[in-house]
Coordinates of C-alpha atoms in Angstrom, one line a residue:
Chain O
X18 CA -58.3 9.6 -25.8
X19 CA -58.1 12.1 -23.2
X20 CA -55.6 15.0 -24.0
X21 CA -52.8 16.1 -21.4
X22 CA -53.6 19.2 -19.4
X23 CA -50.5 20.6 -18.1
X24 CA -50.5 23.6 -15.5
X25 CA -47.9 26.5 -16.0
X26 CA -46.1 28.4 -14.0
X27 CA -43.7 31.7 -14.8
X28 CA -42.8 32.6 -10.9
X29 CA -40.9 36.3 -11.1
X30 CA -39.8 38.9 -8.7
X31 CA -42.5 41.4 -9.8
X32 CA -45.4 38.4 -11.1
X33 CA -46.5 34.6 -11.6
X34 CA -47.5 34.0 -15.1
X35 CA -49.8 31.1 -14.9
X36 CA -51.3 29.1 -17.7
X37 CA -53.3 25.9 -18.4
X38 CA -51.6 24.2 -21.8
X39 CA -52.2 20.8 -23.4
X40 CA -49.6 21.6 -26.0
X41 CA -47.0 24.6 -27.3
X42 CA -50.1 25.2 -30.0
X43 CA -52.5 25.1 -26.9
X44 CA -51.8 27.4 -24.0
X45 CA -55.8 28.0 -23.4
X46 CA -55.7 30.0 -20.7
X47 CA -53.0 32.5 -18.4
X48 CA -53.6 35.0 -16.1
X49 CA -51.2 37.2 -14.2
X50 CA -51.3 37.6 -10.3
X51 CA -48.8 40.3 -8.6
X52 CA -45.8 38.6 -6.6
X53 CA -46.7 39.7 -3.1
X54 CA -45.8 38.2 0.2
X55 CA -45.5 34.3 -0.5
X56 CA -48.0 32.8 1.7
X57 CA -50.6 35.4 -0.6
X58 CA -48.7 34.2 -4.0
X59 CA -48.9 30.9 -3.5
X60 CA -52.9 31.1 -2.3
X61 CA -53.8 33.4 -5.4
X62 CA -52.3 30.5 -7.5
X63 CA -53.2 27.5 -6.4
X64 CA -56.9 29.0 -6.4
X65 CA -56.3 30.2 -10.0
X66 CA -55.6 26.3 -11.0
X67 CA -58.4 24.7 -8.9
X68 CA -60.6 26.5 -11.1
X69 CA -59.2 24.7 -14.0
X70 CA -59.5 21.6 -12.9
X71 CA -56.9 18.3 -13.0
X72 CA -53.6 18.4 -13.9
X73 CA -51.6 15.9 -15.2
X74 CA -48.5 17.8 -14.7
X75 CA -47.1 21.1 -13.4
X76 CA -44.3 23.0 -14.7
X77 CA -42.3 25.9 -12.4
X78 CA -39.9 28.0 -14.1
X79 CA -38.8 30.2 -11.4
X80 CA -36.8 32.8 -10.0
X81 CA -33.7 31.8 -8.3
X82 CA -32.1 31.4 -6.6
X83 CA -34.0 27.7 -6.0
X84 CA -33.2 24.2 -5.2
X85 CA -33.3 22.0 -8.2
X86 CA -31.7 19.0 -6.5
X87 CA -34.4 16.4 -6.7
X88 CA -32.4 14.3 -3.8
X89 CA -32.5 17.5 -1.4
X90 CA -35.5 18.2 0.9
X91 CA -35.3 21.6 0.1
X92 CA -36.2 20.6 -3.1
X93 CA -38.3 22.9 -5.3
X94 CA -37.9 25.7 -2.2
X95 CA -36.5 29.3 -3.3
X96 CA -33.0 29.5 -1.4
X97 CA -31.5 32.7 0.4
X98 CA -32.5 35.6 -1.3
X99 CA -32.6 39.7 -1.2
X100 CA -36.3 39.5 -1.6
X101 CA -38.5 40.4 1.2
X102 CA -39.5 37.4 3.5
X103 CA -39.4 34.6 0.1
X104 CA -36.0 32.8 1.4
X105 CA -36.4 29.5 2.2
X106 CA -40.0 29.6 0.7
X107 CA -41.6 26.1 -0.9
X108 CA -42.7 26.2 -4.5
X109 CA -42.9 23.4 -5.6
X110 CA -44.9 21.2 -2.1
X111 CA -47.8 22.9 -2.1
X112 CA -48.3 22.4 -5.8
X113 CA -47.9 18.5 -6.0
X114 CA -49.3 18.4 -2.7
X115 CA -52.8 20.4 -4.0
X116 CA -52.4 19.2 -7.6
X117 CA -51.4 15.6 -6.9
X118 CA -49.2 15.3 -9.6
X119 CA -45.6 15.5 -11.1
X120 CA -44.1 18.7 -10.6
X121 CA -40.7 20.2 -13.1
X122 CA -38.7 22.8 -11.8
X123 CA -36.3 24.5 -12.8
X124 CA -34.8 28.3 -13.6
X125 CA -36.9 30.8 -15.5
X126 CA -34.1 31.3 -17.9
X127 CA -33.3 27.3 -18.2
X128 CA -36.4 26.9 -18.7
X129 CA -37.0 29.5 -21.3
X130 CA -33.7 27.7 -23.0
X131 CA -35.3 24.9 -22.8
X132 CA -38.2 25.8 -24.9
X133 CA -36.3 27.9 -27.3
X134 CA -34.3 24.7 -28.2
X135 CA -37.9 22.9 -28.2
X136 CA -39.9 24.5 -30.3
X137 CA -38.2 28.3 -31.1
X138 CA -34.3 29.9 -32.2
X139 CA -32.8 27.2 -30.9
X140 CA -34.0 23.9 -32.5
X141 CA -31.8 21.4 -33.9
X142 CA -28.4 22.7 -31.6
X143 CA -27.2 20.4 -29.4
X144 CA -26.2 23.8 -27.1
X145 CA -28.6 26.8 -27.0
X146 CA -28.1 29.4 -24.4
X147 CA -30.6 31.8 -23.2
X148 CA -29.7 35.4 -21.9
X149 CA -32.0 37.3 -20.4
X150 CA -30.5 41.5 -19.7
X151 CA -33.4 43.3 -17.9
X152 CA -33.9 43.9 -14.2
X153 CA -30.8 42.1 -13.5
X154 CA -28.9 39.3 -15.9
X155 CA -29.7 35.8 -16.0
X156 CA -28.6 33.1 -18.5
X157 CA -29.3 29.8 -19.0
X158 CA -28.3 26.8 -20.8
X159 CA -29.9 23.5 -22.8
X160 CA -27.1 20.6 -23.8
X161 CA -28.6 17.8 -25.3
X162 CA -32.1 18.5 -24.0
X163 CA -30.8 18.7 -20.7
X164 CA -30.7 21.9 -18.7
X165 CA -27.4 22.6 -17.2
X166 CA -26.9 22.6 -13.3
X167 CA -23.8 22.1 -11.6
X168 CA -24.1 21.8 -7.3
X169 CA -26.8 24.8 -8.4
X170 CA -28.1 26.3 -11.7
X171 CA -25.7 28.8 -13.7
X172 CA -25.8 32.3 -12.5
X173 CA -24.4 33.4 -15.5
X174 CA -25.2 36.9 -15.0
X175 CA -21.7 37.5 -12.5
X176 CA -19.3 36.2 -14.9
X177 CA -16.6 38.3 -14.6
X178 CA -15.9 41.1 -17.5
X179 CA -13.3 43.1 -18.5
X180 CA -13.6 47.4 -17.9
X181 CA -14.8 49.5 -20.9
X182 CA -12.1 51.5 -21.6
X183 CA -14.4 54.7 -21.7
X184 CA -15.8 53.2 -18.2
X185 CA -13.4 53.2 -15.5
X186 CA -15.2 55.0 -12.8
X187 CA -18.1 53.3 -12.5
X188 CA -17.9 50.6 -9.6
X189 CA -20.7 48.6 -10.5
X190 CA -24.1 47.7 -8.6
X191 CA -23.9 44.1 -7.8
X192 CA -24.0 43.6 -4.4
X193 CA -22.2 40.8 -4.6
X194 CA -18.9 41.5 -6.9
X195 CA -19.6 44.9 -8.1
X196 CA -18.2 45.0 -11.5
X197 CA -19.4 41.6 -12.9
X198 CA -21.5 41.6 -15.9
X199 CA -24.8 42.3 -14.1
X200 CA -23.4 44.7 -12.2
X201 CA -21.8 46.8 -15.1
X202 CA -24.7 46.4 -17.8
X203 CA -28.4 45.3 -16.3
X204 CA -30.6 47.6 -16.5
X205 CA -30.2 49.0 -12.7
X206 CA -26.7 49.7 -14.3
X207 CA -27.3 52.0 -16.9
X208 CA -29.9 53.8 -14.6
X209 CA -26.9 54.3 -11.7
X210 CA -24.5 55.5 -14.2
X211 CA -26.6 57.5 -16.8
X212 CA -29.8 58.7 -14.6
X213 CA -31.7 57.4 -17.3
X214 CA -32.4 53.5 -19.3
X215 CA -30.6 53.0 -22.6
X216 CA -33.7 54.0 -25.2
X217 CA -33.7 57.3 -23.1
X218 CA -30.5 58.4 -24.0
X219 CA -30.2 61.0 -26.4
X220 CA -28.7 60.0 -29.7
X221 CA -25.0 60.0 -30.0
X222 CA -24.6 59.3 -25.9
X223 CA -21.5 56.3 -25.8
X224 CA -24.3 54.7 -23.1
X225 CA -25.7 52.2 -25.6
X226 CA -22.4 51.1 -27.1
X227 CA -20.3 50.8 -24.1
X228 CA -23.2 48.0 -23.1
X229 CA -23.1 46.3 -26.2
X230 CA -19.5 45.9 -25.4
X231 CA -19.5 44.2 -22.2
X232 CA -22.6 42.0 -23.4
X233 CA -20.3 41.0 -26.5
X234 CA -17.7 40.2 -23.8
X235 CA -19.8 38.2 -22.1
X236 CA -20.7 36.2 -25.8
X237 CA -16.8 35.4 -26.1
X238 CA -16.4 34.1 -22.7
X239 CA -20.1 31.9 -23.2
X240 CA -18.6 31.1 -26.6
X241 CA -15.2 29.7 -25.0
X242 CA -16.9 28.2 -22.2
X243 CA -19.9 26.2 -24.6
X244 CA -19.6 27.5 -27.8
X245 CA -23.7 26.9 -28.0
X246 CA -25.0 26.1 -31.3
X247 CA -27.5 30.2 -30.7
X248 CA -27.1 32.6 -27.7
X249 CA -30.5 33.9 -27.2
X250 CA -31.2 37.3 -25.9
X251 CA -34.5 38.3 -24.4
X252 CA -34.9 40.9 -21.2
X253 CA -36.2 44.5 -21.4
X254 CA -33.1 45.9 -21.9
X255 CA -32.3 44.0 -25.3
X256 CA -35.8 46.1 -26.7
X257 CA -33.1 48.8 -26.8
X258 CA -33.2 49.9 -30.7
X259 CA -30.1 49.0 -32.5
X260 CA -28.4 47.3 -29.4
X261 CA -28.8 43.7 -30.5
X262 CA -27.3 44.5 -33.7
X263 CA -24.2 46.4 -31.6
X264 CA -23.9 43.2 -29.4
X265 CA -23.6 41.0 -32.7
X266 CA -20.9 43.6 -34.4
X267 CA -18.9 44.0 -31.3
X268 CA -18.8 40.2 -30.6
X269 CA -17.6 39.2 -34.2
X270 CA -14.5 42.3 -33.5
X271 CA -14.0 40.7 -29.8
X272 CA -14.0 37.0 -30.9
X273 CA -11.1 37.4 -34.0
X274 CA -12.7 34.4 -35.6
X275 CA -11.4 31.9 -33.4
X276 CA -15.0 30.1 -32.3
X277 CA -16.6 28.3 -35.0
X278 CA -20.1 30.2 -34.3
X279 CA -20.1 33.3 -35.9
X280 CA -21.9 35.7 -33.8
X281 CA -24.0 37.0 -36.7
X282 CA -25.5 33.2 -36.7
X283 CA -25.1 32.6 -33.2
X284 CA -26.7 35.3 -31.1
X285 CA -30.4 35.3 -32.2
X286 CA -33.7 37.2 -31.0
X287 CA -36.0 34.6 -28.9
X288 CA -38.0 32.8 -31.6
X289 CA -40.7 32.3 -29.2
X290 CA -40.4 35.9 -28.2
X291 CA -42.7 36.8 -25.2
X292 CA -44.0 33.3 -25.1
X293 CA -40.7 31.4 -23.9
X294 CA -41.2 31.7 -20.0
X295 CA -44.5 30.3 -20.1
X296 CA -43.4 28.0 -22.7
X297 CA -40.8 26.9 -20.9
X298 CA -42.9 26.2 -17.8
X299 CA -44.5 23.8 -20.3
X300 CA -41.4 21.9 -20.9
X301 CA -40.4 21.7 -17.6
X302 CA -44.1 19.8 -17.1
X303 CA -43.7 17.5 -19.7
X304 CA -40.3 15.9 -18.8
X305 CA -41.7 15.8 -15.6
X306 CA -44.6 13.5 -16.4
Chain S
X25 CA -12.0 -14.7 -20.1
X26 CA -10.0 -12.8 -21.9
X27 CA -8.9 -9.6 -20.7
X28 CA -9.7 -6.0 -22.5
X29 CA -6.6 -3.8 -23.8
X30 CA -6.7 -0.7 -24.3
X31 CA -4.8 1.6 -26.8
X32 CA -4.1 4.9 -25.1
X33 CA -2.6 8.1 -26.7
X34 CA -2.1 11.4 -25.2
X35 CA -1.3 13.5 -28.2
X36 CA 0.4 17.2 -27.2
X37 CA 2.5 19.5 -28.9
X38 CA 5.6 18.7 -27.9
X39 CA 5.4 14.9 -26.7
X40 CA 2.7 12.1 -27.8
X41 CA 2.6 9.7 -24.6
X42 CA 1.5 6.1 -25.6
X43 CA -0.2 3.0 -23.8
X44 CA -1.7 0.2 -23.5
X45 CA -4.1 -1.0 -20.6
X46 CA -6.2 -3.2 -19.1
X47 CA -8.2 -0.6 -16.8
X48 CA -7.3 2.4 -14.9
X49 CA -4.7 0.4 -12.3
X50 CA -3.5 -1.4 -15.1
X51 CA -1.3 0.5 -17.3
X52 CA 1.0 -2.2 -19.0
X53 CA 3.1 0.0 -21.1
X54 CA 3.7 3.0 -21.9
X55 CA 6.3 5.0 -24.3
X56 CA 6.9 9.1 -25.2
X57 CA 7.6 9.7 -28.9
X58 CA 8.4 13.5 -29.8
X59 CA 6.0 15.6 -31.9
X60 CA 7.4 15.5 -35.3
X61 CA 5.8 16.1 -38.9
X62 CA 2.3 14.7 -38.5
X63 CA 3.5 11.4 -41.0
X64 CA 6.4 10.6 -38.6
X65 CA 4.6 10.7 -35.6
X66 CA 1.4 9.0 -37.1
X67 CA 3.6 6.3 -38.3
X68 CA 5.6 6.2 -35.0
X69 CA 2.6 5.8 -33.1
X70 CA 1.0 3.3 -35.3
X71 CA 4.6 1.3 -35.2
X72 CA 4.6 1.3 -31.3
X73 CA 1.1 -0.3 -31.0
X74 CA 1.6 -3.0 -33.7
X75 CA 4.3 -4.2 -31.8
X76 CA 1.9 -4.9 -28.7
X77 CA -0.6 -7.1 -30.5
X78 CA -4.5 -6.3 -31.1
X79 CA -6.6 -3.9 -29.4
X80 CA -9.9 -3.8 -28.7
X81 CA -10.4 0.5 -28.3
X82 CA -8.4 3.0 -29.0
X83 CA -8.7 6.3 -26.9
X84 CA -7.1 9.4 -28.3
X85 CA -6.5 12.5 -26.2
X86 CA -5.8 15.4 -28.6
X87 CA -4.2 18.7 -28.5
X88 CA -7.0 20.8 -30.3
X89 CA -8.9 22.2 -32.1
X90 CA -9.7 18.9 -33.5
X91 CA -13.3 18.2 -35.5
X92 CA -15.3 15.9 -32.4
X93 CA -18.8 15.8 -34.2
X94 CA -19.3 12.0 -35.4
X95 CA -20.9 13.5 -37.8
X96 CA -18.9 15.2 -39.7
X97 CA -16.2 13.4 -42.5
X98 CA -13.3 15.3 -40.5
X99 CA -13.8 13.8 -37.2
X100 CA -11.0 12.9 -34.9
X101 CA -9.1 15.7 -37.8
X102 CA -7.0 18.5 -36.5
X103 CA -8.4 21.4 -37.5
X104 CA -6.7 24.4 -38.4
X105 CA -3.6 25.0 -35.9
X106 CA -0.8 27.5 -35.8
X107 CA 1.3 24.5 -35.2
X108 CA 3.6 23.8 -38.7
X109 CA 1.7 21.0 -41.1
X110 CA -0.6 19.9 -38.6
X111 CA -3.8 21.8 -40.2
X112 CA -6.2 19.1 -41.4
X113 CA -4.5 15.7 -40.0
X114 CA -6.7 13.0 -39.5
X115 CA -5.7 11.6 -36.6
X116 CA -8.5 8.7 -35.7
X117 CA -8.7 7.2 -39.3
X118 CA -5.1 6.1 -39.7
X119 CA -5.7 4.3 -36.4
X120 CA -8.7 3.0 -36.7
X121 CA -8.1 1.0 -40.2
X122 CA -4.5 0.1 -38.4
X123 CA -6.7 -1.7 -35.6
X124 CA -9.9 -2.5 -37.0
X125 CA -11.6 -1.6 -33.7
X126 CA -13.4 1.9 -32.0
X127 CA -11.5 5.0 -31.1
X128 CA -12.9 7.4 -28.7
X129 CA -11.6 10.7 -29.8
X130 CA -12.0 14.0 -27.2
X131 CA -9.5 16.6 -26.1
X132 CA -6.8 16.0 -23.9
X133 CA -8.8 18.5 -20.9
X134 CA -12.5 16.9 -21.7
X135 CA -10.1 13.8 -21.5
X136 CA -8.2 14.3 -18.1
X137 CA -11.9 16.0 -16.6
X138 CA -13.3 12.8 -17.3
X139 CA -10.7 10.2 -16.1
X140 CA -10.4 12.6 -13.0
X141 CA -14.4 12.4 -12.4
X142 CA -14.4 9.2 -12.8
X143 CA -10.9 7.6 -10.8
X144 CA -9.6 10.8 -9.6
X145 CA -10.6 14.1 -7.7
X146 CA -14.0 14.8 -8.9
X147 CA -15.7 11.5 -8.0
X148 CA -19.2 11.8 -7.1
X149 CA -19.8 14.9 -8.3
X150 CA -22.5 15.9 -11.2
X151 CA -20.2 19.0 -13.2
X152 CA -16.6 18.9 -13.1
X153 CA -14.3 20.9 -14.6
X154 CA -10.2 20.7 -15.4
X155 CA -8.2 23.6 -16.1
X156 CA -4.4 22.9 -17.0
X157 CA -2.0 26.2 -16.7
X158 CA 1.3 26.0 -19.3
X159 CA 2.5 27.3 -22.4
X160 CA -1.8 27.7 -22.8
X161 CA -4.4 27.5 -20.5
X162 CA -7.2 24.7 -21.6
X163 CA -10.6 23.8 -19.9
X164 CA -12.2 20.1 -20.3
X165 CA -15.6 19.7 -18.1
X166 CA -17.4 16.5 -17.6
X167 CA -21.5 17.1 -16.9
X168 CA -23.2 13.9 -15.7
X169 CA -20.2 11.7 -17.3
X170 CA -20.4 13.2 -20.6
X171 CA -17.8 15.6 -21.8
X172 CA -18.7 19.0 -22.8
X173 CA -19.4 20.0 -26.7
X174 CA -21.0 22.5 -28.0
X175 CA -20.5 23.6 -31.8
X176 CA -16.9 22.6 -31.2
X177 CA -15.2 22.2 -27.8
X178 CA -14.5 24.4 -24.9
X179 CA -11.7 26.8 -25.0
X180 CA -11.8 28.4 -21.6
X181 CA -8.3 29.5 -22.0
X182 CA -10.6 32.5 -24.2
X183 CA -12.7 33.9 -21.5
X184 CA -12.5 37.0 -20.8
X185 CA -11.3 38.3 -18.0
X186 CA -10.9 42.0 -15.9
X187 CA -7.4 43.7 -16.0
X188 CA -5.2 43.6 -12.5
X189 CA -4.8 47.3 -11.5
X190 CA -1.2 46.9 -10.9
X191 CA -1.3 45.2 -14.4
X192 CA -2.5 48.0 -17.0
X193 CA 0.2 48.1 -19.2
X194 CA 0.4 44.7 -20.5
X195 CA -1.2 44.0 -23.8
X196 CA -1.3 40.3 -23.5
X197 CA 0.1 37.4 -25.7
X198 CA -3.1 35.8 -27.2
X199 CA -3.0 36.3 -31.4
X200 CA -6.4 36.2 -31.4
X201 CA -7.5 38.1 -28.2
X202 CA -4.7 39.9 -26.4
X203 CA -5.7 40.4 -23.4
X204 CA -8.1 37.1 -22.7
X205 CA -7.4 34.5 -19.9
X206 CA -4.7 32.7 -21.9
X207 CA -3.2 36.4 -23.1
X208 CA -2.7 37.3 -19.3
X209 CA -2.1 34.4 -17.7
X210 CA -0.2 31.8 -19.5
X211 CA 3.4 30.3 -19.0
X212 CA 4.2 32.7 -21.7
X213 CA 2.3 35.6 -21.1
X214 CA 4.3 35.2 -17.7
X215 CA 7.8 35.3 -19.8
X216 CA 6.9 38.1 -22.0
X217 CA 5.8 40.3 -19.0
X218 CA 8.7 39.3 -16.4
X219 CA 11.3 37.8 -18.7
X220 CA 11.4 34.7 -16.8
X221 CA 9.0 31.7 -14.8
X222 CA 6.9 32.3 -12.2
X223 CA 8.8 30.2 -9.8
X224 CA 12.1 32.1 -11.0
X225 CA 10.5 35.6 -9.7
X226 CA 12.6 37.1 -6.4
X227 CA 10.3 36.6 -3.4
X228 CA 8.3 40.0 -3.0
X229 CA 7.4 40.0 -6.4
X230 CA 4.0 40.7 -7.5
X231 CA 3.9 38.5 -10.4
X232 CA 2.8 35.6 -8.8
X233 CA -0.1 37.5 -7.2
X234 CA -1.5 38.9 -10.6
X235 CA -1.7 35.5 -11.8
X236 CA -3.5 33.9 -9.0
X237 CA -6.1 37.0 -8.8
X238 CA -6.4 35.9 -13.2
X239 CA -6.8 32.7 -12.2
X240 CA -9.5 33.8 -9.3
X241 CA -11.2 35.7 -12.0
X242 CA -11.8 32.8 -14.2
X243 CA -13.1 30.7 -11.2
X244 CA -15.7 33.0 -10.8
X245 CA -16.8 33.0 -14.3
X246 CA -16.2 29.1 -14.5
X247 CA -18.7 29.0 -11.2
X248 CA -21.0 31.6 -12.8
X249 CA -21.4 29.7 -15.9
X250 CA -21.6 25.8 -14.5
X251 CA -21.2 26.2 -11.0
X252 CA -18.9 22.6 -10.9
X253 CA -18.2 20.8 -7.5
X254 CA -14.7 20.5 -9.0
X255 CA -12.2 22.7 -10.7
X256 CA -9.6 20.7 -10.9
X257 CA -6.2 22.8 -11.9
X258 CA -3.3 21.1 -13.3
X259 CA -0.1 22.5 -16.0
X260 CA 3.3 23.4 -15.1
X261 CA 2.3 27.0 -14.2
X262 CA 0.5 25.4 -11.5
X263 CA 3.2 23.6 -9.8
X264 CA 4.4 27.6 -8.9
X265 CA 4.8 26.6 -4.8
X266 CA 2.1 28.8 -3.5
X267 CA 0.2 29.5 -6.4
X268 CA -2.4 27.0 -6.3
X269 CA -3.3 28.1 -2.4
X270 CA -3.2 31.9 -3.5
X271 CA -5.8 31.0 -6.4
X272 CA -8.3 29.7 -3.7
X273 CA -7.7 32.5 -1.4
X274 CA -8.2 35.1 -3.9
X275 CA -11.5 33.0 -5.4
X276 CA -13.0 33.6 -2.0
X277 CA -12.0 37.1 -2.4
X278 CA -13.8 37.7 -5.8
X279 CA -17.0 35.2 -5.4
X280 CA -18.2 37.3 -2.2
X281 CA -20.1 34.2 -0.9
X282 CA -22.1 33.7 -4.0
X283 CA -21.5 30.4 -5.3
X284 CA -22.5 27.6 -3.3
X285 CA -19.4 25.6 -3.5
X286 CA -16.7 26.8 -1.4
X287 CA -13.1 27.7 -3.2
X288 CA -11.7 25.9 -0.6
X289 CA -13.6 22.6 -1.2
X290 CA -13.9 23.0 -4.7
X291 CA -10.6 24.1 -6.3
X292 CA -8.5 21.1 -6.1
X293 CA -5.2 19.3 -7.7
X294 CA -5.3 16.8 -9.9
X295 CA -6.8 13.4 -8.3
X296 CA -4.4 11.4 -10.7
X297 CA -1.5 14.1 -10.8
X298 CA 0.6 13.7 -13.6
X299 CA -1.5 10.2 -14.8
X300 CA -5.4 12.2 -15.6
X301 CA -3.9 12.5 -19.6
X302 CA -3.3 9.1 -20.0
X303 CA -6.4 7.6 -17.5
X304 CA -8.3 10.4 -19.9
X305 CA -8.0 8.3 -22.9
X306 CA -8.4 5.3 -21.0
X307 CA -12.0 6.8 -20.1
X308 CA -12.3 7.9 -24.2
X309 CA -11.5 4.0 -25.0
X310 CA -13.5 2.6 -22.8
X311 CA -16.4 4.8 -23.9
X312 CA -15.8 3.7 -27.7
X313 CA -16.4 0.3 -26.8

């Protein structure tokens, strides 16, 4: 019997991941190509997977934002976006139109829930969420082996937050709502406020706590809005010695005990660590075949 | 062929509003019975119904928090409640060996967001979410007909939300949070801060505008989180005159453009005003068949 050979695709601001997988045990190969202009991106990558060879499926776990209504022609295209010349671009056509085969999109970070509910920290829940706090915020969200999208995919990372007391004069840098969570602790954030990231700071600094804090905020209102079985946090930012374990303290103060999770069990380090973009590229292609 | 009936219950704080029905434009009956000790009103209800004959579901739209995992040997139980001797009822069982026949237990919002996706204002669309504004604020959401659950169910009255400038002083009336959504926002947070209603405040005053902006603020977040084509407010709060159309002005304000749907097309009333609680455990029975 012929095994499935799947096609993988982690498409970020910065670089496309790419893999060939006929399993989660059995990612064989990946390389890494630099996200430049897209007509350049998407030539570098579908020449990366003609060397490979048929595929029986391809999975795209991209940036947003992107169209993930299967009923819109602008299907599988990235949307209106700050990055240089990529809005309106299409991900997904030239893949299935190269590859001749199903292709599964979705969100990088429903995706990577996706796989952590799969096959890492999130198996057996019925809701997982998966945080990402780097470059900006991102969340997604698995409910009953279904990623979650509403008339678009969750852009979890401008929920609204209240101000750290200690905190009042920073405006925030989203462009968009200034103060919301991305705004107040990605990792563009800490930079505008303390000229420096959060593992640069010296010891002592209030930098690294007053983050935790609006992270933890940000678990209480997922918590109230889901209340997922594990909130997963992965991003640069979360590398941050001694900040996860803030986020889970400050949570179980700001919650009172009123959610059943408690945040000690709840919020969890990816169990697939580096591997759940890729991996969840992988997903993606599987439901899609 | 013999018609369906339905056994419908609405149970609330104050009031449980009974019913029996054939579908959603066929409400035969329908009765109030106050919220007493939990064996007076159990036996009440259970009364009421045996006097209409057999059913063939039972639907039962519940004040929370009440145990939803079918699972679990305390489903369809209260679970622990600041409200006097109701800790630990079990609701379903009593009614289910009564009738011999399913019940389809939810809350009343995950209730009245369903019966309102499905008959009322948020027909056709994939997410839909109801918010109901009183003596607490409660969120129900409906994701490709099925209500949402995660470890427990939603409590968006707990979100978090960002403090109104003109508002600083106010430490909020939530026991478990202070300052959350509910803490800020509620009929009685309303009370404790201006001493009487919204719709009692001289005109001019700017109580009505920090509520809406709260309100706003959860918007967002709700659109952050699962980006709905329906928010759907109801609750007395909401019957404010004025309220409802400040809430989408200021929503517009706050989301900067960055959600696709529109305030203006997606915060609506109630499809089936006063009826969603009722038509919610309609939905609830006809599910349990």
């Amino acid at each position: 019997m012929k095994q499935t050979t799947y096609g993988l695709i982690e498409a970020g601001g910065t670089k496309f991941v790419l893999g060939i997988a006929h399993g989660p045990d059995a990612v064989v190969k990946s390389a890494r190509i630099p996200t430049e202009a897209p007509e350049e991106t998407i030539a570098a990558m579908l020449a990366w997977f003609a060397a490979h060879g048929a595929l029986d499926a391809i999975g795209l776990a991209s940036f947003g934002p992107i169209e993930l209504d299967p009923a819109s022609p602008e299907w599988g295209h990235i949307l209106k976006t700050p990055k240089p010349g990529w809005s309106g671009t299409n991900l997904a056509g030239p893949l299935s139109q190269a590859f001749a085969c199903p292709v599964g999109v979705d969100t990088d970070v429903n995706a990577a829930a996706l796989a952590e509910s799969r096959w890492g920290a999130g198996q057996g829940q019925r809701c997982v969420v998966y945080l990402t706090v780097g470059t900006g915020i991102g969340g997604g969200a698995v409910i009953e082996g279904q990623t979650l999208r509403g008339l678009s995919h969750p852009e979890m990372g401008h929920i609204r937050t209240p101000r750290h007391p200690e905190d009042a004069d920073f405006a925030g840098v989203c462009p968009f709502h200034g103060d919301c969570l991305e705004g107040m602790a990605s990792g563009p954030a800490v930079l505008a406020r303390y000229g420096r990231s959060l593992s640069e700071l010296p010891a002592g600094h209030p930098g690294q706590g007053i983050v935790a804090w609006y992270l933890a905020q940000a678990v209480v209102t997922v918590q109230a809005m889901l209340e997922p079985g594990r909130i997963i946090f992965g991003g640069g930012v979360m590398n941050t010695p001694g900040l996860f374990e803030q986020v889970q303290l400050e949570a179980e103060k700001l919650g009172g005990g009123y959610f059943r999770g408690k945040p000690s069990e709840v919020i969890v380090r990816p169990g697939l660590g580096e591997r759940s973009g890729l991996l969840g590229a992988l997903a993606l292609a599987e439901g899609a075949l």
